[in-house]
Amino acid sequence: MIQVDKLNVYYGALHALKNINLGFPEKSITALIGPSGCGKSTLLRTINRMNDQLQHMKVEGDIIISRVSIYGKEVRTEMLRKRVGMVFQLPNPFPSSIYDNIAYGPRLHGIKKKKELDGIVENSLRAAAVWDEVKDNLKQHALSLSGGQQQRLCIARALAVNPDILLMDESTAALDPLSTQKIEELVKELKKEYTIVMVTHNLAQAARVSDQTAFLLSGEVIEFARTVDLFSEPVDKRTENYIMGRFG
C-alpha cells in the first residue's frame, strides 16, 4: 500500500530523515517507535504531505501509494489527504456539533444531500465505536465530549471521507487507560478495512496492536520487522538497548 523509497527530509540544515526505505503492508498496523526527535512524526506527516508548507523544508526520494507517487504533478494534496487520514496526539474536534464534525469532510468533497450525509455520519461513528454513546445527541457540541470520545470522534471524522490509510500520531498519549484501551481495540478492528501507521512511545501498546514495527534513531531506520520478532529477538544492539531501556 505504501512504499517509501530513498526518502530524505531536511529542515534547513537539519537532516531529519536519512535514506528511509520502508514498505507498509495493506490492511495491517505498522508502529513507528524510537526516542523523541528521531523522525517518527516527520515520517508520518510526510506520507500525507502535511509538512509541505513549512519553510526551508526539502524532500528527496519518493513515497508511492498504490503505485502512484504522492509527489507526482497530477496529485492534488487535498485528494491525497482524502485517501490518507490523520489523527493527532491531542483530540482536535471542530468547535461545532458532533454531526457537523463528521459531515464536514463529505460536504467539502461535494456531498450535500442530507440523507446521504446522515448515512455517512452514522456509519463513521459506528466504525469509530462511538455511535451508541452519541446517537441521541448529534447536535451536541463536540467539545462537550470526554477526551476519549473526542478522539474517537476525530477518528470517525477521518473515516468519513473513506480513506485507504489512517495515520495516528501518538493518538492515545493524552488519554486515560480506559480510553486508551478502547482506541486500541478500535484500531485492531479498523485494520480489517484500512492500512494503519501509528507513532507511539508506548512500546507495550506497539506490542499489543501492531503487526510490524520500525525502530528509528537519529532520522534513520535501524530495524524493521514483525513486531513479535523485533521485540523478542532484535537484530541490532541499538534496538535491543532501546527496548530494554523502555521496558526495564
mmCIF file of C-alpha atoms in Angstrom:
data_model
loop_
_atom_site.group_PDB
_atom_site.id
_atom_site.type_symbol
_atom_site.label_atom_id
_atom_site.label_comp_id
_atom_site.label_asym_id
_atom_site.label_seq_id
_atom_site.Cartn_x
_atom_site.Cartn_y
_atom_site.Cartn_z
ATOM 1 C CA MET A 1 0.000 0.000 0.000
ATOM 2 C CA ILE A 2 2.770 2.489 0.949
ATOM 3 C CA GLN A 3 6.357 2.321 -0.318
ATOM 4 C CA VAL A 4 8.932 4.812 0.971
ATOM 5 C CA ASP A 5 11.932 4.929 -1.359
ATOM 6 C CA LYS A 6 15.249 6.614 -0.519
ATOM 7 C CA LEU A 7 13.448 9.348 1.406
ATOM 8 C CA ASN A 8 15.465 12.244 2.797
ATOM 9 C CA VAL A 9 13.836 15.185 4.560
ATOM 10 C CA TYR A 10 15.616 18.388 5.518
ATOM 11 C CA TYR A 11 14.509 21.299 7.699
ATOM 12 C CA GLY A 12 17.057 23.832 6.613
ATOM 13 C CA ALA A 13 20.423 22.427 7.688
ATOM 14 C CA LEU A 14 18.798 19.698 9.798
ATOM 15 C CA HIS A 15 18.775 16.321 8.063
ATOM 16 C CA ALA A 16 15.626 14.962 9.746
ATOM 17 C CA LEU A 17 15.138 11.722 7.761
ATOM 18 C CA LYS A 18 18.043 9.875 6.193
ATOM 19 C CA ASN A 19 17.596 7.493 3.261
ATOM 20 C CA ILE A 20 14.389 5.871 4.516
ATOM 21 C CA ASN A 21 13.310 2.709 2.702
ATOM 22 C CA LEU A 22 10.155 1.106 4.076
ATOM 23 C CA GLY A 23 7.130 -0.779 2.826
ATOM 24 C CA PHE A 24 3.875 -0.667 4.767
ATOM 25 C CA PRO A 25 1.645 -3.687 4.054
ATOM 26 C CA GLU A 26 -2.001 -3.211 3.184
ATOM 27 C CA LYS A 27 -4.636 -3.699 5.899
ATOM 28 C CA SER A 28 -2.152 -4.057 8.710
ATOM 29 C CA ILE A 29 -0.849 -1.941 11.587
ATOM 30 C CA THR A 30 2.722 -0.647 11.482
ATOM 31 C CA ALA A 31 4.163 1.009 14.589
ATOM 32 C CA LEU A 32 6.939 3.610 14.434
ATOM 33 C CA ILE A 33 8.974 3.690 17.646
ATOM 34 C CA GLY A 34 12.085 5.491 18.807
ATOM 35 C CA PRO A 35 13.192 8.324 21.104
ATOM 36 C CA SER A 36 11.829 11.858 20.827
ATOM 37 C CA GLY A 37 13.240 13.705 17.834
ATOM 38 C CA CYS A 38 14.170 10.562 15.899
ATOM 39 C CA GLY A 39 11.921 11.411 12.921
ATOM 40 C CA LYS A 40 8.794 9.339 13.600
ATOM 41 C CA SER A 41 6.293 12.174 13.307
ATOM 42 C CA THR A 42 8.200 13.723 10.405
ATOM 43 C CA LEU A 43 7.874 10.458 8.500
ATOM 44 C CA LEU A 44 4.171 10.207 9.322
ATOM 45 C CA ARG A 45 3.461 13.784 8.226
ATOM 46 C CA THR A 46 5.477 13.333 5.041
ATOM 47 C CA ILE A 47 3.230 10.444 3.995
ATOM 48 C CA ASN A 48 0.314 12.864 3.520
ATOM 49 C CA ARG A 49 2.450 15.954 2.821
ATOM 50 C CA MET A 50 1.330 17.822 5.921
ATOM 51 C CA ASN A 51 4.757 19.444 6.235
ATOM 52 C CA ASP A 52 4.741 20.893 2.723
ATOM 53 C CA GLN A 53 4.125 24.439 3.911
ATOM 54 C CA LEU A 54 6.966 24.518 6.417
ATOM 55 C CA GLN A 55 9.690 26.960 5.479
ATOM 56 C CA HIS A 56 13.047 25.566 4.408
ATOM 57 C CA MET A 57 11.695 22.003 4.173
ATOM 58 C CA LYS A 58 13.151 19.891 1.363
ATOM 59 C CA VAL A 59 12.184 16.351 0.383
ATOM 60 C CA GLU A 60 14.285 13.977 -1.707
ATOM 61 C CA GLY A 61 13.296 10.479 -2.747
ATOM 62 C CA ASP A 62 9.725 9.295 -3.118
ATOM 63 C CA ILE A 63 6.645 7.889 -1.431
ATOM 64 C CA ILE A 64 4.451 5.612 -3.521
ATOM 65 C CA ILE A 65 0.846 4.895 -2.530
ATOM 66 C CA SER A 66 -0.957 2.290 -4.600
ATOM 67 C CA ARG A 67 1.733 2.631 -7.304
ATOM 68 C CA VAL A 68 1.341 6.413 -7.573
ATOM 69 C CA SER A 69 3.993 8.895 -6.425
ATOM 70 C CA ILE A 70 2.465 11.343 -3.959
ATOM 71 C CA TYR A 71 4.821 13.972 -5.409
ATOM 72 C CA GLY A 72 3.602 13.462 -8.978
ATOM 73 C CA LYS A 73 2.373 16.568 -10.791
ATOM 74 C CA GLU A 74 -1.105 15.082 -11.149
ATOM 75 C CA VAL A 75 -1.512 14.545 -7.386
ATOM 76 C CA ARG A 76 -3.530 17.217 -5.561
ATOM 77 C CA THR A 77 -2.798 17.421 -1.848
ATOM 78 C CA GLU A 78 -6.480 17.716 -0.904
ATOM 79 C CA MET A 79 -7.219 14.429 -2.685
ATOM 80 C CA LEU A 80 -4.143 12.806 -1.151
ATOM 81 C CA ARG A 81 -5.358 13.774 2.314
ATOM 82 C CA LYS A 82 -8.772 12.351 1.497
ATOM 83 C CA ARG A 83 -7.101 8.992 0.921
ATOM 84 C CA VAL A 84 -4.667 9.372 3.827
ATOM 85 C CA GLY A 85 -6.446 10.406 7.025
ATOM 86 C CA MET A 86 -4.628 11.558 10.140
ATOM 87 C CA VAL A 87 -5.371 11.545 13.873
ATOM 88 C CA PHE A 88 -3.202 13.639 16.176
ATOM 89 C CA GLN A 89 -1.948 13.297 19.737
ATOM 90 C CA LEU A 90 -4.496 15.709 21.201
ATOM 91 C CA PRO A 91 -8.150 15.383 20.177
ATOM 92 C CA ASN A 92 -8.966 18.323 17.910
ATOM 93 C CA PRO A 93 -12.688 18.317 17.146
ATOM 94 C CA PHE A 94 -14.045 21.354 15.331
ATOM 95 C CA PRO A 95 -15.954 23.818 17.553
ATOM 96 C CA SER A 96 -19.305 22.656 16.180
ATOM 97 C CA SER A 97 -21.779 19.827 16.653
ATOM 98 C CA ILE A 98 -20.921 16.141 16.575
ATOM 99 C CA TYR A 99 -22.870 15.818 13.331
ATOM 100 C CA ASP A 100 -21.130 18.740 11.626
ATOM 101 C CA ASN A 101 -17.706 17.434 12.627
ATOM 102 C CA ILE A 102 -18.342 14.233 10.691
ATOM 103 C CA ALA A 103 -20.235 15.829 7.802
ATOM 104 C CA TYR A 104 -17.566 18.486 7.206
ATOM 105 C CA GLY A 105 -15.282 16.358 5.006
ATOM 106 C CA PRO A 106 -18.021 14.805 2.847
ATOM 107 C CA ARG A 107 -19.564 18.258 2.321
ATOM 108 C CA LEU A 108 -16.181 19.614 1.315
ATOM 109 C CA HIS A 109 -15.976 16.892 -1.324
ATOM 110 C CA GLY A 110 -19.378 17.693 -2.784
ATOM 111 C CA ILE A 111 -21.877 15.584 -0.839
ATOM 112 C CA LYS A 112 -24.869 17.785 0.036
ATOM 113 C CA LYS A 113 -27.924 15.531 0.353
ATOM 114 C CA LYS A 114 -28.989 15.183 3.975
ATOM 115 C CA LYS A 115 -29.974 11.528 3.671
ATOM 116 C CA GLU A 116 -26.553 10.649 2.288
ATOM 117 C CA LEU A 117 -24.794 12.732 4.945
ATOM 118 C CA ASP A 118 -26.913 11.089 7.655
ATOM 119 C CA GLY A 119 -25.726 7.681 6.484
ATOM 120 C CA ILE A 120 -22.077 8.735 6.400
ATOM 121 C CA VAL A 121 -22.300 10.247 9.885
ATOM 122 C CA GLU A 122 -23.859 7.105 11.349
ATOM 123 C CA ASN A 123 -21.518 4.700 9.560
ATOM 124 C CA SER A 124 -18.422 6.700 10.522
ATOM 125 C CA LEU A 125 -19.424 6.970 14.174
ATOM 126 C CA ARG A 126 -20.223 3.250 14.218
ATOM 127 C CA ALA A 127 -16.852 2.446 12.664
ATOM 128 C CA ALA A 128 -15.171 4.529 15.377
ATOM 129 C CA ALA A 129 -17.132 2.726 18.125
ATOM 130 C CA VAL A 130 -18.760 5.904 19.434
ATOM 131 C CA TRP A 131 -22.219 5.827 17.774
ATOM 132 C CA ASP A 132 -24.047 4.260 20.721
ATOM 133 C CA GLU A 133 -22.697 6.949 23.039
ATOM 134 C CA VAL A 134 -23.690 9.944 20.916
ATOM 135 C CA LYS A 135 -26.527 8.859 18.597
ATOM 136 C CA ASP A 136 -29.193 10.679 20.616
ATOM 137 C CA ASN A 137 -27.181 13.891 20.863
ATOM 138 C CA LEU A 138 -25.751 14.547 17.400
ATOM 139 C CA LYS A 139 -26.468 18.269 17.753
ATOM 140 C CA GLN A 140 -24.425 18.382 20.956
ATOM 141 C CA HIS A 141 -21.229 20.470 20.833
ATOM 142 C CA ALA A 142 -18.278 18.170 20.150
ATOM 143 C CA LEU A 143 -16.120 19.873 22.794
ATOM 144 C CA SER A 144 -18.544 18.725 25.498
ATOM 145 C CA LEU A 145 -17.487 15.097 24.968
ATOM 146 C CA SER A 146 -14.887 13.371 27.114
ATOM 147 C CA GLY A 147 -11.293 13.203 25.863
ATOM 148 C CA GLY A 148 -11.636 9.591 24.772
ATOM 149 C CA GLN A 149 -14.917 10.293 22.988
ATOM 150 C CA GLN A 150 -13.388 13.324 21.275
ATOM 151 C CA GLN A 151 -10.522 11.196 19.974
ATOM 152 C CA ARG A 152 -12.894 8.559 18.629
ATOM 153 C CA LEU A 153 -14.913 11.378 17.075
ATOM 154 C CA CYS A 154 -11.727 12.568 15.339
ATOM 155 C CA ILE A 155 -11.151 9.039 14.057
ATOM 156 C CA ALA A 156 -14.740 8.990 12.768
ATOM 157 C CA ARG A 157 -14.146 12.351 11.076
ATOM 158 C CA ALA A 158 -11.091 10.916 9.322
ATOM 159 C CA LEU A 159 -13.058 7.840 8.227
ATOM 160 C CA ALA A 160 -15.983 9.907 6.884
ATOM 161 C CA VAL A 161 -14.180 10.699 3.618
ATOM 162 C CA ASN A 162 -13.489 6.998 3.004
ATOM 163 C CA PRO A 163 -9.663 6.924 3.192
ATOM 164 C CA ASP A 164 -7.465 3.932 2.443
ATOM 165 C CA ILE A 165 -4.830 4.808 5.040
ATOM 166 C CA LEU A 166 -5.054 6.080 8.617
ATOM 167 C CA LEU A 167 -2.061 7.783 10.229
ATOM 168 C CA MET A 168 -2.076 8.036 14.033
ATOM 169 C CA ASP A 169 0.439 10.296 15.766
ATOM 170 C CA GLU A 170 0.566 9.368 19.485
ATOM 171 C CA SER A 171 -3.215 9.261 19.356
ATOM 172 C CA THR A 172 -3.652 7.830 22.870
ATOM 173 C CA ALA A 173 -0.865 9.714 24.661
ATOM 174 C CA ALA A 174 -3.259 12.237 26.226
ATOM 175 C CA LEU A 175 -5.927 9.696 27.203
ATOM 176 C CA ASP A 176 -6.668 7.749 30.380
ATOM 177 C CA PRO A 177 -6.065 3.964 30.442
ATOM 178 C CA LEU A 178 -9.715 3.055 29.775
ATOM 179 C CA SER A 179 -9.961 5.391 26.775
ATOM 180 C CA THR A 180 -6.599 4.088 25.525
ATOM 181 C CA GLN A 181 -7.907 0.529 25.695
ATOM 182 C CA LYS A 182 -10.984 1.480 23.669
ATOM 183 C CA ILE A 183 -8.854 3.150 20.997
ATOM 184 C CA GLU A 184 -6.536 0.125 20.806
ATOM 185 C CA GLU A 185 -9.490 -2.236 20.402
ATOM 186 C CA LEU A 186 -10.880 0.082 17.733
ATOM 187 C CA VAL A 187 -7.583 0.208 15.826
ATOM 188 C CA LYS A 188 -7.346 -3.577 15.729
ATOM 189 C CA GLU A 189 -10.855 -3.699 14.301
ATOM 190 C CA LEU A 190 -10.157 -0.947 11.757
ATOM 191 C CA LYS A 191 -7.193 -2.777 10.223
ATOM 192 C CA LYS A 192 -9.692 -5.108 8.553
ATOM 193 C CA GLU A 193 -10.531 -2.196 6.237
ATOM 194 C CA TYR A 194 -7.625 0.264 6.494
ATOM 195 C CA THR A 195 -3.845 0.393 6.367
ATOM 196 C CA ILE A 196 -2.716 1.959 9.656
ATOM 197 C CA VAL A 197 0.600 3.572 10.580
ATOM 198 C CA MET A 198 0.950 4.671 14.181
ATOM 199 C CA VAL A 199 3.625 6.588 16.054
ATOM 200 C CA THR A 200 3.879 5.568 19.698
ATOM 201 C CA HIS A 201 6.254 5.946 22.632
ATOM 202 C CA ASN A 202 4.328 3.193 24.397
ATOM 203 C CA LEU A 203 6.167 0.005 23.499
ATOM 204 C CA ALA A 204 3.593 -2.135 25.298
ATOM 205 C CA GLN A 205 0.975 -0.577 23.017
ATOM 206 C CA ALA A 206 3.056 -1.335 19.921
ATOM 207 C CA ALA A 207 3.417 -4.919 21.122
ATOM 208 C CA ARG A 208 -0.326 -5.227 21.709
ATOM 209 C CA VAL A 209 -1.688 -3.830 18.473
ATOM 210 C CA SER A 210 0.887 -3.660 15.665
ATOM 211 C CA ASP A 211 1.774 -6.310 13.104
ATOM 212 C CA GLN A 212 5.197 -4.863 12.286
ATOM 213 C CA THR A 213 7.384 -2.225 13.896
ATOM 214 C CA ALA A 214 10.089 0.126 12.653
ATOM 215 C CA PHE A 215 12.664 1.467 15.120
ATOM 216 C CA LEU A 216 14.014 4.898 14.181
ATOM 217 C CA LEU A 217 17.065 6.596 15.655
ATOM 218 C CA SER A 218 18.532 9.971 14.628
ATOM 219 C CA GLY A 219 16.481 10.031 11.434
ATOM 220 C CA GLU A 220 17.404 6.511 10.296
ATOM 221 C CA VAL A 221 15.503 3.224 10.263
ATOM 222 C CA ILE A 222 17.626 0.960 12.406
ATOM 223 C CA GLU A 223 15.397 -2.094 12.230
ATOM 224 C CA PHE A 224 12.075 -3.069 10.657
ATOM 225 C CA ALA A 225 10.479 -6.440 11.355
ATOM 226 C CA ARG A 226 7.394 -8.244 12.553
ATOM 227 C CA THR A 227 6.591 -6.806 15.954
ATOM 228 C CA VAL A 228 6.847 -10.151 17.716
ATOM 229 C CA ASP A 229 10.323 -10.692 16.243
ATOM 230 C CA LEU A 230 11.613 -7.177 16.849
ATOM 231 C CA PHE A 231 10.553 -7.218 20.494
ATOM 232 C CA SER A 232 11.719 -10.753 21.265
ATOM 233 C CA GLU A 233 14.892 -11.014 19.163
ATOM 234 C CA PRO A 234 16.056 -7.618 17.871
ATOM 235 C CA VAL A 235 18.899 -7.878 15.377
ATOM 236 C CA ASP A 236 20.542 -4.532 16.104
ATOM 237 C CA LYS A 237 22.033 -3.821 19.524
ATOM 238 C CA ARG A 238 20.668 -0.272 19.459
ATOM 239 C CA THR A 239 17.146 -1.647 19.094
ATOM 240 C CA GLU A 240 17.712 -4.027 21.994
ATOM 241 C CA ASN A 241 19.056 -1.229 24.198
ATOM 242 C CA TYR A 242 16.062 0.995 23.431
ATOM 243 C CA ILE A 243 13.516 -1.747 24.112
ATOM 244 C CA MET A 244 15.250 -2.850 27.313
ATOM 245 C CA GLY A 245 15.513 0.757 28.452
ATOM 246 C CA ARG A 246 11.808 1.395 27.939
ATOM 247 C CA PHE A 247 10.609 -1.873 29.450
ATOM 248 C CA GLY A 248 13.345 -2.218 32.049
#
